Structure formats: C-alpha cells, structure tokens
mmCIF file of N, CA and C in Angstrom:
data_model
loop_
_atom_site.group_PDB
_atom_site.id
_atom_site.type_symbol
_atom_site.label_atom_id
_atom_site.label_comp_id
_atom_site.label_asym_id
_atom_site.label_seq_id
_atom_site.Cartn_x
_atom_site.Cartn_y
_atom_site.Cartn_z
ATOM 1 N N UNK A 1 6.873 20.134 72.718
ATOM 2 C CA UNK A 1 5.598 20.687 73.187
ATOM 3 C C UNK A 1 4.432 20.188 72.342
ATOM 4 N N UNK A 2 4.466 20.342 70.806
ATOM 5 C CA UNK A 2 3.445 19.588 69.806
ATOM 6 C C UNK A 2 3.275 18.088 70.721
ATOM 7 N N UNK A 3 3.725 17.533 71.134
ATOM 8 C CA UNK A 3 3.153 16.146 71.933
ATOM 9 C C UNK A 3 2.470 16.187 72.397
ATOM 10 N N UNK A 4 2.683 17.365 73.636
ATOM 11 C CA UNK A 4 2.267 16.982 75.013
ATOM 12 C C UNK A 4 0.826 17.836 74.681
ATOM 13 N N UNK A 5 0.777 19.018 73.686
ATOM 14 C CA UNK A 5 -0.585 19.090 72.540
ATOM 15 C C UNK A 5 -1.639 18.177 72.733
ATOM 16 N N UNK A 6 -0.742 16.808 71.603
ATOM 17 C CA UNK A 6 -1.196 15.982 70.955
ATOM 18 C C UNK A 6 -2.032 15.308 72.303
ATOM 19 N N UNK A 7 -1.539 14.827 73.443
ATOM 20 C CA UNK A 7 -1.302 14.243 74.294
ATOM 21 C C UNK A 7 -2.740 14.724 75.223
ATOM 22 N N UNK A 8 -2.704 15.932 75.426
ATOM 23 C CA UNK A 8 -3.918 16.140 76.013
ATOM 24 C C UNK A 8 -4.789 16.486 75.306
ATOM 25 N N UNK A 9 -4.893 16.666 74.076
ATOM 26 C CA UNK A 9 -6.193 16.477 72.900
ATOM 27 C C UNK A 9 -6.614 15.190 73.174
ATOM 28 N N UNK A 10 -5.862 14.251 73.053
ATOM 29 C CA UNK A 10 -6.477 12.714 72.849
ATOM 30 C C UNK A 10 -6.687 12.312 74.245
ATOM 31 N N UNK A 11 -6.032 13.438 75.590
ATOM 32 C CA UNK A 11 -7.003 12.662 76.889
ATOM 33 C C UNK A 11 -8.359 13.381 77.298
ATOM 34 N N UNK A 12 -8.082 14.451 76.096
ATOM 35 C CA UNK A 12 -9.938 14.699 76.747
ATOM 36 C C UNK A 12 -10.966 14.734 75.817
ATOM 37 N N UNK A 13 -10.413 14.223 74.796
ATOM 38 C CA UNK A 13 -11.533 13.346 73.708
ATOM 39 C C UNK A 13 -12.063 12.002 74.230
ATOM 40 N N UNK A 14 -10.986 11.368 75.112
ATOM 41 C CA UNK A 14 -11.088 9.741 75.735
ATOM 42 C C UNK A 14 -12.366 10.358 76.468
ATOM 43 N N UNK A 15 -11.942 11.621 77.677
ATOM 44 C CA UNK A 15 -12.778 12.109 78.923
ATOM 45 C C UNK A 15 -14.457 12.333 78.441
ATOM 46 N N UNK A 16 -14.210 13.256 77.124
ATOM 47 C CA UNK A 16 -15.650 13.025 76.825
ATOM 48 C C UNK A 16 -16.738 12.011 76.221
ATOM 49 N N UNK A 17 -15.611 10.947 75.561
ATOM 50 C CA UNK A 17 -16.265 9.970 75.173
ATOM 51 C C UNK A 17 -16.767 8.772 76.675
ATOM 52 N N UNK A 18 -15.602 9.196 77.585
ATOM 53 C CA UNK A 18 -16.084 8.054 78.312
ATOM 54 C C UNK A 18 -17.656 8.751 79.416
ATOM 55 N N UNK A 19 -17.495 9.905 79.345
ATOM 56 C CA UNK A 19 -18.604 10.392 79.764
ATOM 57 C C UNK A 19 -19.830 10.264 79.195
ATOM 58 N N UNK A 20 -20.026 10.503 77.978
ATOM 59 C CA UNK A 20 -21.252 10.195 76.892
ATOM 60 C C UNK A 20 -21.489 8.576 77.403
ATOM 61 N N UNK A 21 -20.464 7.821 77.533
ATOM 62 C CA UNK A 21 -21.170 6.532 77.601
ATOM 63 C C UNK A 21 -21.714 6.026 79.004
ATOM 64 N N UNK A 22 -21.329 6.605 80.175
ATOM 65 C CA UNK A 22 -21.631 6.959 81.414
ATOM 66 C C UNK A 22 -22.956 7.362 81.157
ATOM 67 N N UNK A 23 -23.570 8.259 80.590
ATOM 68 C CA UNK A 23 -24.605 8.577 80.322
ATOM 69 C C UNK A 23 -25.547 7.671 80.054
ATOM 70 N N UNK A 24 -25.178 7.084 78.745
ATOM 71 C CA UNK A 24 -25.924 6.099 78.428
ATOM 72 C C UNK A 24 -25.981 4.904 78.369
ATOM 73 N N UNK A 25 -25.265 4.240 79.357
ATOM 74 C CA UNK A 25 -24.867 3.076 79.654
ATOM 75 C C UNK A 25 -23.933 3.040 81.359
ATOM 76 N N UNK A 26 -25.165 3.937 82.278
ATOM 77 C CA UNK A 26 -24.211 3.795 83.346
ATOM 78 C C UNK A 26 -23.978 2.177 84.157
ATOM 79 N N UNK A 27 -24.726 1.467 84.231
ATOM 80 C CA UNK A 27 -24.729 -0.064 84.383
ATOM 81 C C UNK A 27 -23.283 -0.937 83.849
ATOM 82 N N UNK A 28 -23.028 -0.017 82.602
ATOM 83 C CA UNK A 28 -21.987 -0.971 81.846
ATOM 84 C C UNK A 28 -20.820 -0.624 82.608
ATOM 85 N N UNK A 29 -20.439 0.747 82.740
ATOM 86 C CA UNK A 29 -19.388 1.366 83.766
ATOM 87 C C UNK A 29 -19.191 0.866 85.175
ATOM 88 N N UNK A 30 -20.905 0.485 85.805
ATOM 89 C CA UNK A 30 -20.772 0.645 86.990
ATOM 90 C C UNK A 30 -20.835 2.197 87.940
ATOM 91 N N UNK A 31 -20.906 3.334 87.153
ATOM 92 C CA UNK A 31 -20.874 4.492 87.567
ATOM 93 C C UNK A 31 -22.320 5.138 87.895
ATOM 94 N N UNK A 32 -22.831 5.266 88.848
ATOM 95 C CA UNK A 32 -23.660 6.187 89.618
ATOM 96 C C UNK A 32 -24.056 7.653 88.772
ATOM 97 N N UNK A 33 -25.559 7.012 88.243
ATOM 98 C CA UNK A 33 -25.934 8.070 87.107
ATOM 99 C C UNK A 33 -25.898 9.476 87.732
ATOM 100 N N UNK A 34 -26.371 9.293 89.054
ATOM 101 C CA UNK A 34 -26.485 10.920 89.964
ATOM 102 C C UNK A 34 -25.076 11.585 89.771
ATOM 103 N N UNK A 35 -23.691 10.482 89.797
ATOM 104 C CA UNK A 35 -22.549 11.559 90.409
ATOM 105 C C UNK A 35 -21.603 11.107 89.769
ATOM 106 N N UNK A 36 -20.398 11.644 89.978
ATOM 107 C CA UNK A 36 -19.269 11.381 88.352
ATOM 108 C C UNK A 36 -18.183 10.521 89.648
ATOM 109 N N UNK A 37 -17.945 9.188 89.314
ATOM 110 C CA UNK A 37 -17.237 8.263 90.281
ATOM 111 C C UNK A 37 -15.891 7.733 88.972
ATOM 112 N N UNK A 38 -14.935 7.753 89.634
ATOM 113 C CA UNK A 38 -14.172 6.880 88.891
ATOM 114 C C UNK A 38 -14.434 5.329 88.842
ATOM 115 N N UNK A 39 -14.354 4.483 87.869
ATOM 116 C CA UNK A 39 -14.281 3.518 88.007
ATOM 117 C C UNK A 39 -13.134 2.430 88.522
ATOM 118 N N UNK A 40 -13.124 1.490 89.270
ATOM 119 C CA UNK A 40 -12.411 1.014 89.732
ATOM 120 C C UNK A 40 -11.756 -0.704 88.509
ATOM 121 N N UNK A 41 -10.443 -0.316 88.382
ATOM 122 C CA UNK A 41 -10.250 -1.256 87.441
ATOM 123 C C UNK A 41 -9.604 -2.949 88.256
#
C-alpha cells in the first residue's frame, strides 16, 4: 500500500506542475488557456 501512496503523491505533484505550466506557457503545451484539454502525444 506505501507504493501505491508513493505512487499517487508523485501523480499529482506531476498534475500540478503540469498545470502551473499550462498557465504560463499555454502555447508550449498547445493547451487552450480558456479550458483544461489533454494534450495529444
């Protein structure tokens, strides 16, 4: 169980970091400053 912890600590530290940069760099993403889009890889 400590993993799966570990595991979703570090996926929504990723979630908020990749959001902050959405913010300020929506061009670099490609993501639509109005609305929260996944990016397409």
């Amino acid at each position: 169980m400590k993993n799966v912890i570990k595991v979703l600590l570090f996926l929504s530290l990723v979630w908020i970091i990749f959001g902050q940069v959405s913010k300020k760099y929506p061009s670099l993403l490609g993501v639509d400053p109005g609305g929260v889009s996944i990016v397409k890889q």
